[in-house]
Amino acid sequence: MSKGSSIRTIHSAHHHFGWDNALAPVLTVAPGEEVDFDILDSSGGQLTEASGVADVAALDFERVNPVTGPVVVDGAEPGDALAVTVVDFEESAWGWTAIIPGFGLLADDFPDPYLHISHYDAERVRFAGGIELPTVPFPGTIGVALAERGLHSVVPPRRVGGNLDVHDLTRGSTLYLPVEVPGALFSVGDTHAAQGDGEVCGTAVETAMRTRLRFDLVKGAELPAPQFRMARPAAGFAPAGKGFYATTGVGPDLMEAAKDAVRAMIDHLGRDYALAPELAYCLCSVAADLRISEIVDQPNWVVSAHLPLGIFV
Amino acid sequence: MSKGSSIRTIHSAHHHFGWDNALAPVLTVAPGEEVDFDILDSSGGQLTEASGVADVAALDFERVNPVTGPVVVDGAEPGDALAVTVVDFEESAWGWTAIIPGFGLLADDFPDPYLHISHYDAERVRFAGGIELPTVPFPGTIGVALAERGLHSVVPPRRVGGNLDVHDLTRGSTLYLPVEVPGALFSVGDTHAAQGDGEVCGTAVETAMRTRLRFDLVKGAELPAPQFRMARPAAGFAPAGKGFYATTGVGPDLMEAAKDAVRAMIDHLGRDYALAPELAYCLCSVAADLRISEIVDQPNWVVSAHLPLGIFV
């Protein structure tokens, strides 16, 4: 990430847990300004490169998902959209992917904690022996304060953004967030080095990163939910040379269809690549993309999980 | 499509409605063999290039979704996978996209019938003035007979395939279908010239096409549902030059989130491109892709609708 002498940095000591429009802002920025955010990983530093599965079991959930901020954007008013352009990242060197009991799409199938450490640079994530993913960094949590008073959990994303976990929000993408309070009160956290559509095991390649963002306003946009603009979907960074394998879930409930598609992919990874189920589940979370292939042929819908085979090097 | 002197053709007169394992096969093929299928459009010829909205209202639903077949594949047994490789298409020149009352993701928002005719060739679909899509042909309905006796509706896809509407099944892709009856009893129909993930208005660019398929067997595959292999997802054919715009739906129900994402895209297309809601809804169906961005941050999930802006020429 290039240095900009005029660019201000918000250090990760300025983090908070959850969304609350009564929080004191740490910085006020003008539309058009770029700001660097030091972002902790989603464990808030509880997991390290040397952590093991016992550390997952011992996670203090009061300290997960810290977000850096909040920032006041000058002139932002309810009804506006805050346009946040993802300018750049300063990647760190390692990240973690965990199965956390009670969390994740297949929580019932995977009741035990599990931890997997990856190393990465700006180009690729060395996920495991013979498995490499393109590094596609993005902030998993990015949002503004709600109009409703009080402290709101950071876990669920909302109409004002938050824990969106949209991997398309990488360098060059612009996210439009509905503003609900004067100044917007923007915060950001939960940086990921790689993730698939769905983040199915509940975690991506979770990693601390410095992130540079630019703020602009679209007056009176009146958006119902976040929208974004991007050069291409993050899935388009997948290595294409070896093609893709896809599994499906077919049935009357999209959630169950998604579970079936992921279960089938885990089985496929076991049979064809000899991956243990836990590692295969984590790989689906960081590299497979969930698509709704068909949502109109009543009463059955089709959810597909796409895996790029070029990750097997 | 190249002519192959040894390739047999099943003409569209050999079509049936619904799946029934008691249907007499029209052809028996050996593993490794290619076959050409003449495929009617999903209206079974009821809609023509000169049709209007009254013809949509008058559709005879007893005659929709004809499939050509069935074909016996020599040696196919329950528990095998029938591998169907999509070899080639002979495109026709026009296709229709309709809003059919009571059908489609936003059936409650769009109660009235609507019909839109597109012209296309092997390269592109001229959807409307200033809007062109890449032609990505595929058969919407592709499947084998169920083990259960009796006639089963062709509308819903099932564990044995059928009306999957997976637009990734274009030239070069291989679909693996669970075989449930001896010989598999394969049929195919509902060819589309272009579609997005979701097929949200309920119809794609619906068009008759001759389709060449190759059949192979994977003995004892024991698949739980269809799986497929492809060079790249169909969404990867979208023109990338102008980037993509995405809307989201955020909430505790994937179906409602998908509806919200599509509604937001229709609003966006109205505001930024002056498209009437009905045409925008049809455009979403043929060009926008539904992704499950996040399915683990309880209790709210994120569904995104991606639209390639390069379709605006």
XYZ file of C-alpha atoms in Angstrom:
626
model
C 0.000 0.000 0.000
C 1.496 3.301 -1.025
C 2.137 5.846 1.696
C 0.177 9.048 1.495
C 1.530 11.815 3.664
C -1.840 13.464 3.999
C -3.696 10.258 4.801
C -4.774 9.866 8.385
C -4.720 6.519 10.152
C -7.146 5.180 12.709
C -5.244 2.726 14.852
C -6.801 -0.503 15.968
C -6.845 0.646 19.583
C -9.868 2.651 18.425
C -12.164 -0.313 18.101
C -15.584 -1.090 19.483
C -17.905 -4.072 19.710
C -21.350 -3.768 18.187
C -23.152 -0.764 16.700
C -24.311 2.129 18.858
C -25.122 5.600 17.567
C -24.105 7.060 20.943
C -20.444 6.103 20.475
C -18.044 9.053 20.323
C -16.433 9.381 16.888
C -12.667 9.039 16.627
C -12.312 11.115 13.457
C -14.311 13.411 11.203
C -13.583 13.175 7.489
C -14.663 15.267 4.530
C -16.268 13.709 1.445
C -13.488 12.730 -0.960
C -11.013 11.971 1.826
C -9.068 8.719 2.145
C -8.412 7.170 5.542
C -6.281 4.206 6.631
C -7.819 1.831 9.144
C -5.791 -0.608 11.202
C -8.066 -3.601 11.467
C -7.788 -6.454 13.941
C -8.672 -9.979 12.898
C -12.164 -11.094 13.887
C -10.896 -12.845 17.033
C -9.569 -9.514 18.242
C -6.101 -10.998 18.522
C -7.189 -13.969 20.630
C -5.962 -16.402 17.962
C -2.341 -16.330 16.863
C -0.244 -18.157 14.324
C 0.638 -20.628 17.112
C -2.934 -21.244 18.274
C -4.490 -24.664 18.404
C -7.983 -26.038 18.568
C -8.149 -25.468 22.338
C -7.883 -21.741 21.690
C -10.968 -21.920 19.467
C -12.867 -23.664 22.234
C -11.709 -20.983 24.682
C -12.638 -17.944 22.551
C -14.160 -15.092 24.535
C -17.102 -14.036 22.384
C -17.288 -10.681 24.117
C -14.081 -9.815 22.287
C -14.828 -11.070 18.759
C -15.591 -8.924 15.722
C -14.008 -5.648 16.835
C -14.555 -2.826 14.342
C -12.314 0.205 13.941
C -14.078 3.563 14.184
C -16.524 5.179 14.260
C -15.861 7.901 11.723
C -18.115 10.890 11.121
C -18.469 11.842 7.457
C -19.083 15.556 7.190
C -22.475 16.356 5.746
C -23.878 12.820 5.797
C -27.577 12.880 6.606
C -30.285 10.253 6.928
C -31.455 9.245 3.445
C -28.031 9.751 1.872
C -25.826 6.898 0.737
C -22.305 6.767 2.088
C -20.100 5.634 -0.814
C -17.087 3.773 0.534
C -14.447 2.920 -2.040
C -11.970 0.177 -1.137
C -8.646 1.682 -2.186
C -5.958 -0.653 -0.918
C -4.767 -3.150 1.672
C -1.568 -3.864 3.519
C -1.753 -7.621 3.832
C -0.288 -9.453 6.789
C 1.250 -12.904 6.464
C -1.108 -15.422 7.985
C -4.764 -16.049 8.658
C -6.985 -18.530 10.433
C -10.084 -20.483 9.466
C -12.065 -22.180 12.216
C -15.066 -24.327 12.803
C -16.694 -22.787 15.873
C -19.283 -25.014 17.593
C -22.832 -23.792 17.036
C -21.765 -21.506 14.192
C -21.650 -22.128 10.439
C -23.984 -23.552 7.788
C -23.370 -27.178 8.832
C -23.185 -26.584 12.597
C -25.130 -29.806 13.229
C -22.710 -31.895 11.132
C -19.561 -30.378 12.669
C -20.076 -30.067 16.432
C -16.384 -29.932 17.363
C -13.989 -26.987 17.195
C -11.330 -27.006 14.482
C -8.579 -24.575 13.515
C -6.631 -24.231 10.301
C -3.790 -21.718 9.761
C -2.897 -20.434 6.274
C -0.008 -18.280 5.144
C -0.450 -15.743 2.406
C 0.991 -12.751 0.604
C -0.555 -10.210 -1.741
C -0.776 -12.819 -4.523
C -1.845 -16.112 -3.023
C -3.001 -17.970 0.027
C -1.115 -21.199 0.675
C -4.115 -22.907 2.207
C -2.648 -26.397 2.508
C -0.155 -28.636 0.739
C -1.134 -28.556 -2.935
C -3.947 -26.046 -2.429
C -3.428 -22.356 -3.235
C -6.052 -19.647 -3.570
C -5.795 -16.179 -5.064
C -5.589 -13.539 -2.335
C -8.712 -11.381 -2.634
C -8.704 -9.139 0.448
C -11.822 -7.407 1.732
C -13.321 -6.157 4.999
C -16.024 -8.591 6.150
C -17.653 -6.010 8.397
C -18.303 -2.559 6.973
C -21.221 -0.404 7.979
C -22.756 2.599 9.645
C -24.786 3.161 12.811
C -28.480 2.327 13.005
C -31.069 4.988 13.813
C -32.347 2.850 16.703
C -30.725 3.682 20.022
C -28.776 1.183 22.054
C -26.108 -1.393 21.392
C -26.780 -3.746 18.470
C -24.815 -6.954 17.966
C -22.139 -6.853 15.292
C -22.804 -10.440 14.208
C -25.781 -10.019 11.849
C -25.513 -7.714 8.838
C -28.363 -5.228 8.549
C -29.896 -2.749 6.126
C -27.053 -0.344 7.047
C -24.384 -2.952 6.313
C -22.195 -4.415 9.032
C -21.043 -8.009 8.906
C -21.903 -8.360 5.215
C -19.073 -10.774 4.383
C -19.403 -9.839 0.703
C -16.088 -10.887 -0.845
C -16.688 -8.680 -3.869
C -15.709 -5.649 -1.761
C -12.051 -5.841 -2.704
C -9.719 -3.209 -4.207
C -11.601 -0.859 -6.513
C -15.119 -1.746 -5.381
C -17.465 0.915 -4.024
C -20.061 0.087 -1.395
C -23.139 2.298 -0.981
C -24.533 2.257 2.566
C -27.845 3.817 3.641
C -27.133 6.586 6.173
C -29.472 6.645 9.180
C -27.814 9.105 11.578
C -26.122 12.483 10.974
C -22.459 11.891 10.120
C -23.153 8.214 9.287
C -20.820 6.879 12.069
C -18.877 4.449 9.900
C -16.774 1.545 11.205
C -14.926 -1.330 9.559
C -13.364 -4.642 10.632
C -13.088 -8.389 10.044
C -10.612 -8.347 7.157
C -10.333 -11.537 5.099
C -7.631 -12.673 2.676
C -9.954 -15.079 0.801
C -13.539 -16.244 1.041
C -16.204 -17.866 -1.121
C -19.774 -16.656 -1.630
C -21.515 -17.900 1.507
C -18.575 -18.187 3.941
C -20.121 -21.523 4.730
C -18.086 -22.705 7.739
C -18.588 -19.285 9.334
C -15.026 -18.038 8.955
C -12.851 -17.059 5.995
C -9.070 -16.614 5.946
C -9.356 -14.290 8.959
C -6.478 -11.852 9.190
C -5.478 -8.417 10.390
C -4.886 -5.865 7.616
C -4.471 -2.168 7.232
C -7.189 -0.986 4.847
C -7.412 2.309 2.959
C -10.912 3.584 2.210
C -12.268 6.694 0.488
C -15.535 8.312 1.534
C -18.051 10.085 -0.667
C -21.719 10.955 -0.359
C -24.684 10.409 -2.651
C -27.283 12.841 -1.363
C -30.852 11.569 -1.042
C -30.141 8.114 -2.467
C -32.737 6.460 -0.192
C -31.322 2.962 -0.609
C -33.256 0.083 0.967
C -30.080 -1.928 1.673
C -26.399 -1.918 0.723
C -25.514 -1.815 -2.983
C -22.106 -1.934 -4.620
C -20.169 -1.402 -7.816
C -17.151 -3.504 -8.767
C -14.796 -4.170 -11.657
C -15.721 -7.854 -11.505
C -17.171 -10.269 -8.958
C -14.541 -11.741 -6.630
C -15.343 -15.199 -7.991
C -13.853 -13.980 -11.256
C -10.374 -14.017 -9.671
C -10.537 -17.814 -9.353
C -7.948 -19.667 -11.415
C -9.783 -20.885 -14.517
C -7.271 -23.198 -16.122
C -8.541 -26.456 -14.690
C -12.215 -25.649 -14.812
C -14.772 -25.846 -12.034
C -16.685 -28.588 -10.266
C -20.167 -27.913 -8.913
C -22.541 -29.701 -6.598
C -26.200 -28.866 -6.134
C -28.951 -28.982 -3.589
C -32.459 -29.276 -5.030
C -35.544 -28.724 -2.920
C -38.235 -26.405 -1.584
C -36.041 -24.587 0.966
C -33.046 -22.509 -0.088
C -31.263 -23.005 3.245
C -31.580 -26.798 3.075
C -30.582 -26.764 -0.593
C -27.458 -24.773 0.302
C -26.610 -27.260 3.050
C -27.072 -30.177 0.644
C -24.845 -28.539 -1.977
C -22.055 -27.993 0.563
C -22.395 -31.493 2.014
C -22.082 -32.916 -1.496
C -18.970 -30.808 -2.140
C -17.382 -32.004 1.112
C -18.092 -35.619 0.039
C -16.615 -34.903 -3.392
C -13.461 -33.405 -1.837
C -13.122 -36.473 0.348
C -13.508 -38.938 -2.487
C -11.510 -37.179 -5.221
C -8.898 -35.288 -3.159
C -8.740 -37.299 0.072
C -9.489 -34.219 2.170
C -10.720 -34.778 5.716
C -14.268 -33.454 6.200
C -13.213 -30.603 8.485
C -10.553 -29.344 6.084
C -12.940 -29.760 3.139
C -15.603 -27.722 4.972
C -13.056 -24.955 5.633
C -11.956 -25.085 1.994
C -15.565 -24.681 0.853
C -15.804 -21.616 3.103
C -12.753 -19.927 1.607
C -12.986 -21.086 -2.028
C -16.454 -22.328 -3.053
C -19.190 -19.986 -4.247
C -22.892 -20.458 -3.547
C -25.211 -19.497 -6.380
C -28.981 -19.581 -6.568
C -29.197 -21.263 -9.972
C -32.982 -21.342 -10.090
C -35.584 -19.817 -7.752
C -38.804 -20.041 -9.772
C -39.574 -23.667 -10.702
C -42.006 -24.298 -7.889
C -41.791 -25.953 -5.513
C -38.086 -26.806 -5.888
C -35.135 -24.431 -6.069
C -31.520 -25.179 -7.047
C -28.509 -23.916 -5.084
C -25.091 -24.663 -6.617
C -21.669 -24.667 -4.961
C -18.890 -23.886 -7.476
C -15.295 -24.846 -6.749
C -12.425 -23.723 -9.031
C -10.174 -26.732 -9.619
C -7.183 -24.513 -10.357
C -6.700 -24.181 -6.594
C -5.194 -27.687 -6.710
C -1.666 -26.878 -7.802
C -22.986 -27.170 -35.323
C -20.858 -29.502 -37.392
C -22.607 -32.341 -39.158
C -21.667 -35.800 -38.047
C -22.751 -38.483 -40.465
C -22.908 -41.109 -37.759
C -24.848 -38.935 -35.323
C -28.452 -39.840 -34.863
C -31.128 -37.190 -34.369
C -34.208 -37.350 -32.207
C -36.772 -35.076 -33.760
C -38.969 -32.861 -31.675
C -42.056 -34.849 -32.580
C -40.663 -37.302 -30.015
C -41.493 -35.173 -27.027
C -43.378 -35.835 -23.851
C -44.748 -33.848 -20.909
C -43.574 -34.756 -17.435
C -41.440 -37.658 -16.225
C -42.729 -41.222 -16.255
C -40.559 -44.327 -16.155
C -43.221 -46.240 -18.106
C -42.687 -44.145 -21.251
C -41.417 -46.100 -24.248
C -37.880 -45.040 -25.225
C -37.355 -43.527 -28.675
C -33.694 -44.527 -28.958
C -31.069 -46.654 -27.232
C -27.535 -45.267 -27.173
C -24.218 -46.754 -26.151
C -21.912 -44.996 -23.666
C -19.638 -42.648 -25.612
C -22.265 -41.925 -28.256
C -23.347 -38.448 -29.341
C -26.956 -37.692 -30.195
C -28.655 -34.627 -31.663
C -31.901 -33.538 -30.038
C -34.367 -31.227 -31.726
C -35.754 -29.221 -28.853
C -38.923 -27.164 -28.841
C -39.093 -23.910 -26.918
C -40.725 -24.172 -23.493
C -44.101 -23.000 -24.827
C -44.094 -25.987 -27.165
C -44.459 -23.655 -30.119
C -47.450 -21.791 -28.705
C -45.533 -18.502 -28.762
C -44.090 -17.206 -32.014
C -42.011 -14.244 -33.064
C -45.298 -12.435 -33.790
C -46.950 -13.240 -30.463
C -48.268 -10.594 -28.122
C -49.209 -10.415 -24.490
C -52.628 -11.963 -25.184
C -50.849 -15.133 -26.254
C -49.126 -15.309 -22.880
C -52.483 -14.998 -21.145
C -53.879 -17.751 -23.386
C -51.032 -20.261 -22.883
C -52.212 -23.851 -22.541
C -50.164 -25.148 -19.621
C -50.840 -28.744 -20.633
C -48.506 -28.096 -23.549
C -45.613 -26.266 -21.868
C -42.163 -27.668 -21.126
C -42.077 -30.493 -23.674
C -38.922 -32.609 -23.429
C -37.418 -34.628 -26.258
C -36.828 -38.295 -25.482
C -36.667 -40.538 -23.598
C -33.365 -42.175 -24.448
C -32.141 -45.446 -22.970
C -28.417 -45.489 -22.206
C -27.124 -49.013 -22.525
C -25.854 -50.394 -19.244
C -27.109 -47.582 -17.015
C -28.248 -48.943 -13.676
C -29.620 -47.430 -10.492
C -26.738 -45.966 -8.484
C -24.738 -44.986 -11.560
C -24.285 -41.416 -12.712
C -25.239 -40.584 -16.270
C -22.602 -38.150 -17.529
C -24.125 -35.874 -20.164
C -21.660 -33.628 -21.970
C -23.071 -30.623 -23.774
C -21.301 -30.735 -27.137
C -22.907 -28.118 -29.329
C -25.998 -26.128 -30.276
C -27.619 -25.001 -33.478
C -29.050 -21.669 -32.391
C -32.250 -20.324 -33.873
C -32.836 -16.608 -34.389
C -35.277 -15.383 -31.773
C -36.478 -16.080 -28.281
C -39.128 -14.915 -25.848
C -39.122 -13.800 -22.246
C -42.444 -13.541 -20.441
C -43.967 -12.617 -17.139
C -46.573 -15.316 -16.555
C -49.149 -14.478 -13.848
C -48.623 -16.517 -10.696
C -45.115 -17.559 -11.761
C -41.741 -15.981 -11.019
C -39.905 -14.701 -7.950
C -41.913 -11.448 -7.803
C -45.285 -12.907 -8.823
C -47.040 -10.691 -6.266
C -45.429 -7.509 -7.632
C -46.097 -8.349 -11.297
C -49.631 -9.766 -11.590
C -50.104 -9.022 -15.304
C -48.796 -10.978 -18.305
C -45.967 -9.457 -20.314
C -44.031 -10.624 -23.363
C -40.680 -9.524 -24.706
C -39.125 -10.857 -27.952
C -35.321 -10.881 -28.476
C -33.313 -11.703 -31.572
C -30.003 -13.461 -31.289
C -27.240 -15.312 -33.088
C -24.416 -17.509 -31.838
C -22.585 -14.461 -30.447
C -25.116 -12.145 -28.875
C -28.686 -11.560 -27.850
C -30.067 -8.206 -28.932
C -32.351 -7.911 -25.927
C -33.518 -4.343 -26.495
C -32.244 -1.084 -27.947
C -28.845 -0.498 -26.351
C -28.870 -3.787 -24.423
C -26.945 -6.807 -25.717
C -26.092 -10.004 -23.863
C -23.604 -12.725 -24.707
C -25.379 -15.799 -26.102
C -24.772 -18.634 -23.629
C -27.017 -21.489 -24.788
C -28.057 -24.336 -22.519
C -30.930 -26.757 -22.003
C -33.027 -25.636 -19.031
C -34.569 -29.079 -18.580
C -32.259 -32.076 -18.580
C -32.860 -35.192 -16.541
C -33.711 -38.835 -16.167
C -36.745 -40.764 -14.968
C -37.566 -41.161 -11.291
C -37.802 -44.578 -9.658
C -41.304 -43.734 -8.441
C -44.050 -44.879 -10.805
C -46.515 -42.525 -12.389
C -46.376 -39.180 -14.146
C -44.385 -36.479 -12.362
C -44.676 -32.802 -13.301
C -41.831 -31.416 -15.381
C -41.943 -28.029 -13.617
C -39.891 -28.719 -10.470
C -36.323 -29.983 -10.753
C -35.580 -33.035 -8.632
C -32.706 -35.143 -7.374
C -32.575 -36.746 -10.864
C -32.376 -33.364 -12.588
C -35.159 -32.057 -14.785
C -36.000 -28.377 -14.937
C -32.688 -27.361 -13.331
C -32.329 -24.092 -15.249
C -28.597 -24.096 -14.494
C -27.102 -21.746 -17.091
C -23.635 -23.175 -16.519
C -24.621 -26.215 -18.627
C -23.401 -24.706 -21.864
C -20.942 -26.037 -24.485
C -18.265 -28.176 -22.871
C -19.968 -28.705 -19.510
C -20.693 -32.205 -18.225
C -23.713 -32.892 -16.037
C -23.753 -35.949 -13.765
C -27.278 -37.233 -13.095
C -28.182 -39.939 -10.533
C -29.670 -42.916 -12.400
C -32.744 -44.434 -10.751
C -34.109 -46.825 -13.396
C -32.365 -49.267 -15.760
C -31.329 -47.407 -18.928
C -31.718 -44.023 -17.173
C -34.507 -42.804 -19.556
C -32.989 -39.434 -20.374
C -34.877 -36.480 -21.855
C -33.980 -32.845 -22.565
C -35.827 -29.630 -23.404
C -36.372 -25.949 -22.607
C -33.351 -24.505 -24.423
C -32.331 -20.957 -23.475
C -30.089 -18.486 -25.310
C -29.286 -16.492 -22.143
C -30.226 -16.550 -18.470
C -28.944 -15.299 -15.138
C -28.467 -17.350 -11.977
C -31.988 -17.524 -10.582
C -34.087 -17.024 -13.748
C -35.990 -14.629 -11.572
C -38.978 -13.699 -13.752
C -39.522 -17.401 -14.444
C -38.419 -17.383 -18.073
C -35.089 -16.875 -19.843
C -34.519 -16.136 -23.537
C -36.704 -19.138 -24.419
C -35.902 -20.576 -27.819
C -35.911 -23.752 -29.876
C -32.443 -25.199 -30.559
C -30.925 -28.368 -31.841
C -28.609 -29.661 -29.125
C -25.849 -32.258 -29.409
C -25.126 -34.298 -26.282
C -22.696 -37.108 -25.468
C -23.545 -39.843 -22.983
C -21.188 -41.664 -20.651
C -21.605 -43.633 -17.449
C -19.911 -43.426 -14.070
C -20.669 -46.777 -12.464
C -21.737 -46.752 -8.815
C -21.341 -43.005 -8.345
C -24.255 -42.844 -5.877
C -24.760 -39.099 -6.247
C -27.315 -37.434 -3.958
C -28.270 -34.814 -6.578
C -26.977 -33.478 -9.910
C -23.340 -32.356 -10.081
C -21.465 -30.806 -12.976
C -18.079 -29.892 -14.362
C -17.483 -26.822 -16.501
C -14.709 -24.764 -18.034
C -16.040 -21.686 -16.230
C -19.321 -20.544 -14.722
C -21.700 -19.013 -17.273
C -21.536 -15.716 -15.363
C -17.907 -15.577 -16.496
C -19.071 -14.900 -20.062
C -20.523 -11.548 -18.993
C -18.841 -8.535 -20.604
C -16.466 -7.168 -17.971
C -15.378 -3.869 -19.482
C -17.833 -1.622 -17.689
C -17.867 -3.436 -14.388
C -20.823 -4.729 -12.423
C -23.524 -3.259 -10.227
C -24.971 -5.252 -7.352
C -27.936 -4.903 -5.073
C -28.506 -6.880 -1.893
C -31.249 -8.248 0.273
C -30.341 -8.662 3.950
C -32.504 -10.642 6.336
C -33.351 -13.919 8.045
C -35.000 -15.587 5.020
C -33.055 -16.326 1.831
C -36.186 -16.195 -0.339
C -37.190 -12.765 0.967
C -33.599 -11.545 0.687
C -33.520 -12.682 -2.956
C -36.785 -10.850 -3.634
C -35.416 -7.691 -2.003
C -32.223 -7.853 -4.045
C -34.169 -8.173 -7.305
C -36.631 -5.436 -6.354
C -33.681 -3.128 -5.628
C -32.130 -3.967 -9.008
C -35.405 -3.232 -10.807
C -35.539 0.142 -9.009
C -31.915 0.817 -9.960
C -32.609 -0.027 -13.623
C -35.570 2.331 -13.582
C -33.656 5.220 -12.045
C -30.333 4.899 -13.878
C -31.439 3.406 -17.224
C -35.108 4.488 -17.469
C -36.248 0.880 -17.924
C -39.920 0.117 -17.277
C -40.345 -2.284 -14.337
C -41.554 -5.189 -16.491
C -38.619 -4.923 -18.890
C -36.195 -4.491 -15.972
C -37.608 -7.626 -14.308
C -37.140 -9.590 -17.558
C -33.611 -8.199 -17.894
C -32.776 -9.360 -14.361
C -34.017 -12.826 -15.338
C -31.785 -13.083 -18.390
C -28.703 -11.146 -17.199
C -28.470 -10.779 -13.405
C -26.915 -13.442 -11.186
C -28.095 -14.298 -7.679
C -25.379 -15.146 -5.198
C -25.611 -16.142 -1.567
C -22.917 -13.788 -0.296
C -23.220 -14.815 3.339
C -25.250 -17.593 4.979
C -23.728 -17.834 8.461
C -24.027 -14.493 10.303
C -27.130 -15.373 12.258
C -29.857 -14.389 12.036
C -29.370 -12.400 8.808
C -28.188 -13.666 5.427
C -27.100 -11.632 2.368
C -28.260 -12.395 -1.171
C -26.679 -10.298 -3.943
C -27.888 -9.696 -7.487
C -24.982 -8.940 -9.866
C -25.591 -7.166 -13.163
C -22.792 -6.764 -15.764
C -22.902 -3.164 -17.014
C -21.215 -4.121 -20.293
C -24.647 -5.250 -21.523
C -25.433 -1.551 -22.026
C -23.772 -0.947 -25.386
